[in-house]
Short mmCIF file of C-alpha atoms in Angstrom, two decimals:
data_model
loop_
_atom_site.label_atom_id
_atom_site.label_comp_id
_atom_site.label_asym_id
_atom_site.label_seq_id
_atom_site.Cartn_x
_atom_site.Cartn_y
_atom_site.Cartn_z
CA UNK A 1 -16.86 13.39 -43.46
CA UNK A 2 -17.49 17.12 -41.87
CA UNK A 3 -19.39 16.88 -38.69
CA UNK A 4 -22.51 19.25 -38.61
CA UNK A 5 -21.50 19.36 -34.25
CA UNK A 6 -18.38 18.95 -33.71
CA UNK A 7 -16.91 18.23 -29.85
CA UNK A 8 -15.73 21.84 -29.88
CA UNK A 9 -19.67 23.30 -29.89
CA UNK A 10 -19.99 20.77 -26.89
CA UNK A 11 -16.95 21.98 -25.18
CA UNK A 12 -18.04 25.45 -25.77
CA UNK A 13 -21.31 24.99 -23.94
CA UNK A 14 -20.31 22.89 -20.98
CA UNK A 15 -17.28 24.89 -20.12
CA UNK A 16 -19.72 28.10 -20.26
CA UNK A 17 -21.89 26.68 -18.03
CA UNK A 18 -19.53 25.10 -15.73
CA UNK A 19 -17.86 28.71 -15.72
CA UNK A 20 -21.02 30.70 -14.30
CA UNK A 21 -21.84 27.58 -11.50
CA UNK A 22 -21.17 28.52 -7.92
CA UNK A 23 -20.11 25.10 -7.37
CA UNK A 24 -16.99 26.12 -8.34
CA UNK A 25 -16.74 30.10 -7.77
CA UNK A 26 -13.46 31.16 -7.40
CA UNK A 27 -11.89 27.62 -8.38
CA UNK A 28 -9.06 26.96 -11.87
CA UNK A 29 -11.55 24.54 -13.44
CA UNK A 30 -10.14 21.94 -16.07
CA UNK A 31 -12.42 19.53 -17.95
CA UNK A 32 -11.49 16.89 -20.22
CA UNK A 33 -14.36 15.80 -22.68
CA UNK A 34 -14.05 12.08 -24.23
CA UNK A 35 -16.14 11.95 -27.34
CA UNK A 36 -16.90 9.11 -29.61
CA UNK A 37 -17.42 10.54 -33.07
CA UNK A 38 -19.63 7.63 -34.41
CA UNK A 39 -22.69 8.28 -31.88
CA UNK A 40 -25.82 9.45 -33.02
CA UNK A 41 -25.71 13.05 -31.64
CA UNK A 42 -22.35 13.46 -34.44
CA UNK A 43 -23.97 11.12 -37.05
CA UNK A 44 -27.66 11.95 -37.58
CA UNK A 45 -27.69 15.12 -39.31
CA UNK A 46 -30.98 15.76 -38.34
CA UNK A 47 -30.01 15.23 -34.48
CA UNK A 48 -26.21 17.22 -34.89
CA UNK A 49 -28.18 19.80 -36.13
CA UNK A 50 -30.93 20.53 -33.96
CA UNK A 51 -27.74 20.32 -30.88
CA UNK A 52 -25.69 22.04 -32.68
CA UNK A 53 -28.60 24.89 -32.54
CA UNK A 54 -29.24 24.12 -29.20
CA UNK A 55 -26.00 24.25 -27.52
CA UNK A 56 -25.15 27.42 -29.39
CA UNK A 57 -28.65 29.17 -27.88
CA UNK A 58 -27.61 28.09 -24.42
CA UNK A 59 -24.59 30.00 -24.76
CA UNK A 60 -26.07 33.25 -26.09
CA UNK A 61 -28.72 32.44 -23.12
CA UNK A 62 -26.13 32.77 -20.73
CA UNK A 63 -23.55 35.51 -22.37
CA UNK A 64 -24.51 38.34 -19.87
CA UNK A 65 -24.20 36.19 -16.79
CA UNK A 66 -20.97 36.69 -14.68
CA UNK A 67 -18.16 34.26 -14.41
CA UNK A 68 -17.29 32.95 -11.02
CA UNK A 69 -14.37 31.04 -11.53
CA UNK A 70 -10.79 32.22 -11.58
CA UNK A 71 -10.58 30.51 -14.83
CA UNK A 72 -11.85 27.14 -17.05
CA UNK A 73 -9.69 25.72 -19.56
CA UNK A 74 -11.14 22.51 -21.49
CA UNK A 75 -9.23 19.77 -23.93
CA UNK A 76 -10.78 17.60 -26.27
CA UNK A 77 -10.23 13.84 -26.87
CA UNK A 78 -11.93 11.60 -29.53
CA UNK A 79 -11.66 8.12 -29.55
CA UNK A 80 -10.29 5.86 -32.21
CA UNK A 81 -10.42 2.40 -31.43
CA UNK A 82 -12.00 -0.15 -29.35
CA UNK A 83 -11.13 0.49 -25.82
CA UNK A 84 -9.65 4.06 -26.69
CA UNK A 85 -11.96 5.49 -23.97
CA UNK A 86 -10.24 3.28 -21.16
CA UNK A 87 -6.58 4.55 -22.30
CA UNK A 88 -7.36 8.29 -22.65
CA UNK A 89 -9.45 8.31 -18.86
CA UNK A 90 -6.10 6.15 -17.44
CA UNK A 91 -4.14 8.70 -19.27
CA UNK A 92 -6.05 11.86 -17.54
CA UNK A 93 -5.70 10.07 -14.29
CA UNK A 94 -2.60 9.68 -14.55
CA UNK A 95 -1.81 13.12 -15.31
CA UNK A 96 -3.89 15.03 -12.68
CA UNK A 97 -2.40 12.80 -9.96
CA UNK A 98 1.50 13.64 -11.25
CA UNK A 99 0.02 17.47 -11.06
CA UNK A 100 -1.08 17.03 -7.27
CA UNK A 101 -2.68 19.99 -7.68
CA UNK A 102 -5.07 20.60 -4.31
CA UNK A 103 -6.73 24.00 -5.57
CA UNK A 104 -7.80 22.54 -9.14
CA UNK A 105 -11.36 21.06 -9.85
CA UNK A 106 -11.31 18.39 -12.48
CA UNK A 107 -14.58 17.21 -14.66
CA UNK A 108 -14.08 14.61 -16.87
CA UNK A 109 -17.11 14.55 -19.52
CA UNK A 110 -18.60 11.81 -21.85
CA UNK A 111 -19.49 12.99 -25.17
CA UNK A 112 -20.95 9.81 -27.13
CA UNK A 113 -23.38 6.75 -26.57
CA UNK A 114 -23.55 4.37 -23.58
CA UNK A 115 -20.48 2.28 -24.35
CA UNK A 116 -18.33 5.55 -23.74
CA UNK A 117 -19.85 6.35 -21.13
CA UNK A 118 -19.85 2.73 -19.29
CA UNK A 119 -16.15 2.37 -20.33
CA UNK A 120 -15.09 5.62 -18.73
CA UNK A 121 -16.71 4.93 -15.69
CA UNK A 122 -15.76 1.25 -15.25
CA UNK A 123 -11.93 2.79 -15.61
CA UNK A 124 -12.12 5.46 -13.35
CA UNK A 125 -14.02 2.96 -10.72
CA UNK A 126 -10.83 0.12 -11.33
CA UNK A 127 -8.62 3.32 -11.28
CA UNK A 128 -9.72 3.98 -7.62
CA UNK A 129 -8.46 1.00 -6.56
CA UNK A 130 -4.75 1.33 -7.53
CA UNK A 131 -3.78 2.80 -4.19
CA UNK A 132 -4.48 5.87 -1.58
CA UNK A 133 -3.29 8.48 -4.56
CA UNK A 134 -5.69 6.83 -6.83
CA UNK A 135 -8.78 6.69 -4.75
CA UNK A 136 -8.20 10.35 -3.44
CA UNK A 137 -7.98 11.46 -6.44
CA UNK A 138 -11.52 10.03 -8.31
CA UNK A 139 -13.56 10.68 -4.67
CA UNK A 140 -12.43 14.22 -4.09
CA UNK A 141 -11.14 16.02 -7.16
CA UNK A 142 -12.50 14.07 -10.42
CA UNK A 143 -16.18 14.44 -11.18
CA UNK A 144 -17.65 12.71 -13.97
CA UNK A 145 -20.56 14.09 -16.22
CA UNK A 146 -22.07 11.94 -18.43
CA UNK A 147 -23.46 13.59 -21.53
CA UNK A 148 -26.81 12.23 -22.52
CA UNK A 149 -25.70 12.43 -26.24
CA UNK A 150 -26.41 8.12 -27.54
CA UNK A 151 -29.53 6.92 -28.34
CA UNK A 152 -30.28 4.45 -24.88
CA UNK A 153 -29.00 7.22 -22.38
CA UNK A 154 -28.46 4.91 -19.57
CA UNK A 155 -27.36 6.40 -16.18
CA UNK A 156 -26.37 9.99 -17.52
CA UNK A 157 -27.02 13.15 -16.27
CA UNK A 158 -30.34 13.72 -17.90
CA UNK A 159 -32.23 11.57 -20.00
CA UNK A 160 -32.04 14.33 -22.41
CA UNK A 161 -29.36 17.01 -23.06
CA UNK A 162 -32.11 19.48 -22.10
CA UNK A 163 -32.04 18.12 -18.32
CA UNK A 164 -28.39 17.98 -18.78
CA UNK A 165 -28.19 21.64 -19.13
CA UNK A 166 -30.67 22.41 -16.52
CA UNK A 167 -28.93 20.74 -13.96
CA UNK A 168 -25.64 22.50 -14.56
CA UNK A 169 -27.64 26.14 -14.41
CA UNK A 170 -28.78 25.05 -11.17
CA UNK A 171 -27.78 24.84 -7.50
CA UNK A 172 -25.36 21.38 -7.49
CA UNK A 173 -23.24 19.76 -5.04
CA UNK A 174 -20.78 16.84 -5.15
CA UNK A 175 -21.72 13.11 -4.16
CA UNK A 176 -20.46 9.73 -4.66
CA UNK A 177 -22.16 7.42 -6.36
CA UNK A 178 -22.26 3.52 -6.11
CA UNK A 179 -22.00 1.23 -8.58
CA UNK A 180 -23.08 -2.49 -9.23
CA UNK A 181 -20.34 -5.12 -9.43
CA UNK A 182 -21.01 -8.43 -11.09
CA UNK A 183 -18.61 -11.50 -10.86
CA UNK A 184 -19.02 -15.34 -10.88
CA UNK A 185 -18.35 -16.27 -7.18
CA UNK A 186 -15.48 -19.03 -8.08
CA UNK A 187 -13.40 -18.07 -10.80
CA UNK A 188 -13.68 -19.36 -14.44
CA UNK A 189 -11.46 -19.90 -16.68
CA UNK A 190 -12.07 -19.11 -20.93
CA UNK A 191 -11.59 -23.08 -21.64
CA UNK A 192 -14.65 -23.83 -19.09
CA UNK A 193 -16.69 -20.85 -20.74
CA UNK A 194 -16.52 -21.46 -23.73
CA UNK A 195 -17.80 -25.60 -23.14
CA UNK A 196 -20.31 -23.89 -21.10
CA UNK A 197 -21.85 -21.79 -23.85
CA UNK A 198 -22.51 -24.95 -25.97
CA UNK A 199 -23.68 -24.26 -29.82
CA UNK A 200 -24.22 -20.22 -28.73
CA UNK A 201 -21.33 -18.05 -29.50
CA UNK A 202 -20.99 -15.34 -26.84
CA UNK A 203 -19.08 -13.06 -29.19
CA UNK A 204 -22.05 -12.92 -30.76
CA UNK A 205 -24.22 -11.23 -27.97
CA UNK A 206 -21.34 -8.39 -26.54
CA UNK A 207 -18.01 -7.54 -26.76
CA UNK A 208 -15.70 -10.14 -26.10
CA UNK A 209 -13.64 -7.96 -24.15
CA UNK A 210 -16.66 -6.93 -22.13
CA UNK A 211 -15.60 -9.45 -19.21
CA UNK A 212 -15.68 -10.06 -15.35
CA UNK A 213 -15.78 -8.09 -13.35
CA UNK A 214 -18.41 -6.19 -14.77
CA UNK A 215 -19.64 -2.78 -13.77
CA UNK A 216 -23.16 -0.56 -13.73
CA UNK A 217 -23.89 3.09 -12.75
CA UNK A 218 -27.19 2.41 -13.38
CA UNK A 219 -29.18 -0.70 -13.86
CA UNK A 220 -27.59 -4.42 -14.29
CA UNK A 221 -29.99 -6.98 -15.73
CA UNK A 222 -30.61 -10.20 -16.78
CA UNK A 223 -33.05 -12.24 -19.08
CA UNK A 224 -36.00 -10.57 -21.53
CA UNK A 225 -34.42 -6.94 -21.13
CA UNK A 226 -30.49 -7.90 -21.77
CA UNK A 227 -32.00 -9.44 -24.73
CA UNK A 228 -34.18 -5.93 -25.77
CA UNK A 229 -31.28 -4.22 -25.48
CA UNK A 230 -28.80 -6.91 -27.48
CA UNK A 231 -31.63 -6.67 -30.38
CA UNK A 232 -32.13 -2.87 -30.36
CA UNK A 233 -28.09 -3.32 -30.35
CA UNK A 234 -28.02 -5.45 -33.35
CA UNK A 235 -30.81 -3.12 -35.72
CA UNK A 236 -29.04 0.24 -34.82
CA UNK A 237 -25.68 -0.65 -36.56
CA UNK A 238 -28.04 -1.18 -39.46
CA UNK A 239 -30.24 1.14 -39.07
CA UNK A 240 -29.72 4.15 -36.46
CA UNK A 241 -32.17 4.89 -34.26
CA UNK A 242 -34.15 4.15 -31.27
CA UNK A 243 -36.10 0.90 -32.02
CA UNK A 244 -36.78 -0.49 -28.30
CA UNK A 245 -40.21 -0.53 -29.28
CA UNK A 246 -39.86 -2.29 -31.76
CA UNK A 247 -37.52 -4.55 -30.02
CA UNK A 248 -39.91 -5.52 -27.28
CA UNK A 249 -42.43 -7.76 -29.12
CA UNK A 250 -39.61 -8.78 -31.90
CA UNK A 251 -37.69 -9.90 -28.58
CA UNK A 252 -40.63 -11.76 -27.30
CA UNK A 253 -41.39 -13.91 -30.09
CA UNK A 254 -38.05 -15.36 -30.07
CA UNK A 255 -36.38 -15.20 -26.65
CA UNK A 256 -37.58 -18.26 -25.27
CA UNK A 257 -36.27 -19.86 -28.51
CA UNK A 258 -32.77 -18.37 -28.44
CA UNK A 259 -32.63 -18.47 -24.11
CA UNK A 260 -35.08 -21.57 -22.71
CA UNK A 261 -35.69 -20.25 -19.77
CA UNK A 262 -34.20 -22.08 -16.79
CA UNK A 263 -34.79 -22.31 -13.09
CA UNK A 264 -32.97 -19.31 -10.34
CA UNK A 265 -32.69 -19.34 -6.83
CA UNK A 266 -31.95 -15.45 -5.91
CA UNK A 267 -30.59 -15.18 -2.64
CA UNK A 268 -30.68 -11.43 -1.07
CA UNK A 269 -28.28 -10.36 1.78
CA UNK A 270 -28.55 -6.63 3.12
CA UNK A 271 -25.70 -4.38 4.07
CA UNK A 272 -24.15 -6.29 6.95
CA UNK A 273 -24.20 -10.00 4.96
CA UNK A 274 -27.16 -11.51 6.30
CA UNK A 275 -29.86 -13.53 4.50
CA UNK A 276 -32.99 -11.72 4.25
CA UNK A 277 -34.96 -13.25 1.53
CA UNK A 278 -34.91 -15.89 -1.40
CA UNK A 279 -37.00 -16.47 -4.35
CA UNK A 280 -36.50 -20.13 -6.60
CA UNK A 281 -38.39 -19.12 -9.90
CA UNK A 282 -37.86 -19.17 -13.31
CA UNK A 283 -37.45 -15.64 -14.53
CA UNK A 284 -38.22 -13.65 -17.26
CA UNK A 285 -35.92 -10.54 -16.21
CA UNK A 286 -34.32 -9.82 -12.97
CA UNK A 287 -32.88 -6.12 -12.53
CA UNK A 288 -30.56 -4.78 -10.02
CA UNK A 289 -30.07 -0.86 -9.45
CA UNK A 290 -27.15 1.00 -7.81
CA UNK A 291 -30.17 2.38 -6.06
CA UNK A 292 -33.66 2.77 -6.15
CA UNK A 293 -35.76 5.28 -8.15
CA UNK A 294 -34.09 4.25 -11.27
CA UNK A 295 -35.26 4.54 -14.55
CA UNK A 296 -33.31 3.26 -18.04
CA UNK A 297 -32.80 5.26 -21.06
CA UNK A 298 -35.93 6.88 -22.77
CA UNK A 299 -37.38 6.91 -18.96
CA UNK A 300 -38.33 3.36 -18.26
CA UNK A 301 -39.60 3.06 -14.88
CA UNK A 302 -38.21 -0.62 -13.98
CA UNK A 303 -36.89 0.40 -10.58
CA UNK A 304 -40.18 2.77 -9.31
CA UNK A 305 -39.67 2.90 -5.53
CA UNK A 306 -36.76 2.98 -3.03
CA UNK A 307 -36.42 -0.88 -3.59
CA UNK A 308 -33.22 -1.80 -5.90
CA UNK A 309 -34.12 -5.04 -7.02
CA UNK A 310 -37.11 -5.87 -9.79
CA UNK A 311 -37.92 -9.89 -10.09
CA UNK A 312 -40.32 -10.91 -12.87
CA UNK A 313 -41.27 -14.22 -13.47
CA UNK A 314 -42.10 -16.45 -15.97
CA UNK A 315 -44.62 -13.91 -19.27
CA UNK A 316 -46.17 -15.07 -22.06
CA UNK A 317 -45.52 -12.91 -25.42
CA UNK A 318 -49.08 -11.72 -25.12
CA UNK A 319 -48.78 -10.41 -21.60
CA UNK A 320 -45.88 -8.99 -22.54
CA UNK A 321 -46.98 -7.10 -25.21
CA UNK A 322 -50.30 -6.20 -23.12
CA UNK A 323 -48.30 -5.11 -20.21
CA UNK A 324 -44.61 -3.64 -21.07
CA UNK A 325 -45.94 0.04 -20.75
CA UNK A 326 -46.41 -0.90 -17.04
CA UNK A 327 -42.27 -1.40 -17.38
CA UNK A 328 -42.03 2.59 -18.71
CA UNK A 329 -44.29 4.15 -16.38
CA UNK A 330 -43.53 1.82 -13.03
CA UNK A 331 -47.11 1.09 -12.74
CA UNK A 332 -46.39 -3.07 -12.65
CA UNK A 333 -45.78 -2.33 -8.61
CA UNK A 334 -48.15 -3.92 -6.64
CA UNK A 335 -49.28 -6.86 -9.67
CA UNK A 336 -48.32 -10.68 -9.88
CA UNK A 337 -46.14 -8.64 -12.88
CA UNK A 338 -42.66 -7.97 -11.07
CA UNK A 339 -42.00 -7.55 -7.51
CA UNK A 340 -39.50 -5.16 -6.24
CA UNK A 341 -37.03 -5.56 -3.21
CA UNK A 342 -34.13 -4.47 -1.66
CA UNK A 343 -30.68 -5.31 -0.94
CA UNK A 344 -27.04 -4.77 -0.82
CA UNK A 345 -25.76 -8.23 -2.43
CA UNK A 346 -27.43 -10.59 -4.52
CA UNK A 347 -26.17 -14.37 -4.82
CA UNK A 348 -27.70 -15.59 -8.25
CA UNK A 349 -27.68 -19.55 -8.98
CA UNK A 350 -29.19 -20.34 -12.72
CA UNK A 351 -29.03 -23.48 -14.74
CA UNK A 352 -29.06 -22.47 -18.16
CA UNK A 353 -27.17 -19.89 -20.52
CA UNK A 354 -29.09 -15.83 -20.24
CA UNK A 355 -28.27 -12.44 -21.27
CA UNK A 356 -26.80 -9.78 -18.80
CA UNK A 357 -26.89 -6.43 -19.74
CA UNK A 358 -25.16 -2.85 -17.92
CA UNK A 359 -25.99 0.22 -18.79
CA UNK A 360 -26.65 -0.93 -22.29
CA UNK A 361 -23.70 -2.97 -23.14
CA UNK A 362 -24.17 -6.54 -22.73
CA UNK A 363 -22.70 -10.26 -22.56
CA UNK A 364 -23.95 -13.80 -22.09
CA UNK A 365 -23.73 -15.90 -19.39
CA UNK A 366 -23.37 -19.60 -19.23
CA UNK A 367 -23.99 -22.08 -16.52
CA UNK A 368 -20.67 -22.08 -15.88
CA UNK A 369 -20.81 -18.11 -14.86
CA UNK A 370 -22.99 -19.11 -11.84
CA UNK A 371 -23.42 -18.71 -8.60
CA UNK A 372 -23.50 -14.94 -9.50
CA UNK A 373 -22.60 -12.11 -7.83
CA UNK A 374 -24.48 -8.97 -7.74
CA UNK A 375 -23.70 -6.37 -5.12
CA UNK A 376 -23.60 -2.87 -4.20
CA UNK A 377 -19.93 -1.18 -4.11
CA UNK A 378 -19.11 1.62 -1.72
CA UNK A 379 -19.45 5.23 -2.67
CA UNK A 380 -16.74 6.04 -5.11
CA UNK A 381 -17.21 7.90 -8.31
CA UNK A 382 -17.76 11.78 -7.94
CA UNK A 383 -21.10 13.15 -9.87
CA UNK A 384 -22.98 16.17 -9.30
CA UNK A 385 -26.59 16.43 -7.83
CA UNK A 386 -28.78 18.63 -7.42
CA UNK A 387 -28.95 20.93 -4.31
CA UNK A 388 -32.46 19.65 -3.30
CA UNK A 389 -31.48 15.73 -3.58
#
């Protein structure tokens, strides 16, 4: 099938913009773009074309506007299989890191939905940790831009390609970002798991292959909103589009059904491993943010403030119809809702199976998953920011 945008009318745009950015005057600039063909920004034809428009106005926008850097050179990779992402971003590691060379500025840039995005990340985080070379390279020489291109847009650059582009006009300078790291505290083997899981199949809920330890760039979370997000999941492959709304009373009327809820004792440690809080309650969601002032895809203001961590207990269907736009616009702060707190590590204990979720891909957890892990990694992945953040 011809694609009304192609990854070349992406490349195009990016590379234009990354050429006339003072972030990297006078600097050989090389970006590598990893697109998934089968997203929604190549498959709608009513989305492909209004970008393909788009992109293509930014770049007549911008024609008369000098180049600052020595050069920008750009190569495209699409992905053909399952875990295709992770090989072509160990691939380009590999590569810049045999090149060793000091005066080069490298982006590597997600073109497709949240899976491509998550999976390029998660590799370039695990890549980090093969060794001085490794780590030197990702932190000081690799930046990542994540192309809000899917339909959940969780933890890109941009909720919408329209930010995207705004931001790279701008003023921007480098940062590293943390990420969320998820593990069960005493290791697990597939035999226990799967006894664990009972009657529930977890294949069924995420890719199998989607295993400890997991990664988010964004927002890690467990309960009502893993399950949201495995139901909006499940009706896109049938029917593409953005149906969280739709999700979030369907979801409600048969959660507790599919995931009784059980009974959690969430102990929170700050930076330096002490104890500074802990909550025994059952829960409907609990979220956990590489930060604070974090939103999901679409905007959803779970994580409102500077604290990471959003707790909600036990909601009936009919508050949770009633209240879920206080979950989008943050206003649930301050009510017997949620609360919100902070920390660095979170020790999760849970009694019963429950979805997790991160950064839109998710997996199920069994009793046998817990105690749970949830903590705050050290800066590592390079990102741009604005100049006023």
């Amino acid at each position: 099938m011809d694609l009304i945008l192609t990854p070349q009318d992406i490349a195009e745009c990016i590379s234009s913009l990354v050429a006339r950015n003072k972030l990297w005057s006078r600097k050989r600039v090389f970006l590598y773009f990893i697109a998934n063909k089968t997203a929604g920004c190549f498959t709608n034809s009513a989305k492909a074309e209004h970008l393909k428009k788009y992109f293509s106005s930014v770049i007549s926008e911008i024609a008369d506007q000098p180049q600052c850097v020595e050069s920008v050179t750009y190569k495209i990779f699409s992905t053909e299989y399952a875990g295709h992402a992770k090989d072509l971003t160990k691939s380009v590691v590999a590569q810049l890191i045999a090149s060793d060379d000091p005066d080069c500025e490298n982006l590597i840039v997600t073109a497709g939905g949240d899976g491509t995005s998550l999976e390029v990340q998660t590799t370039l985080f695990k890549e980090a940790m093969q060794g001085p070379k490794h780590n030197d390279a990702i932190m000081n020489h690799i930046t990542i831009l994540r192309l809000p291109l899917g339909t959940g847009n969780d933890g890109t650059d941009g909720h919408k390609i329209e930010e995207t582009i705004e931001l790279l006009k701008g003023g921007l300078v480098f940062a590293n970002d943390r990420a969320v790291r998820i593990y069960p505290e005493k290791e697990v083997d597939d035999e226990t798991l799967a006894s664990a899981a009972g009657s529930k199949d977890p294949a069924k809920y995420g890719d199998p292959e989607f295993r400890a330890p997991w990664y988010s760039f964004n927002i890690a979370s467990l309960g009502l909103d893993a399950y949201v997000v495995y139901m909006t999941n499940t009706v896109k492959k049938k029917l593409p589009g953005n149906f969280y709304h739709l999700c979030v009373p369907l979801s409600g009327f048969v959660y507790d059904k599919d995931f009784p809820l059980g009974n959690a004792k969430i102990e929170m440690f700050s930076e330096d491993g002490s104890k500074t809080e802990e909550l025994s309650t059952q829960i409907t969601l609990m979220a956990f943010g590489a930060s604070g002032y974090r939103v999901y895809g679409g905007g959803h203001k779970v994580l409102p403030d500077e604290n990471n961590l959003c707790v909600a207990p036990k909601i009936s269907l009919w508050n949770l119809i009633k209240e879920n736009h206080r979950f989008v616009d943050g206003s649930f702060k301050g009510t017997p809702i949620a609360s919100l707190h902070s920390a660095a590590k979170v020790r999760l204990s849970y009694d019963k199976s429950i979805l997790m979720q991160c950064d839109g891909e998710t997996a199920m957890l069994t009793p046998a998953h817990f105690p749970l892990i949830i903590e705050l990694t050290d800066p590592c992945l390079r990102v741009l920011k604005p100049v006023s953040l």
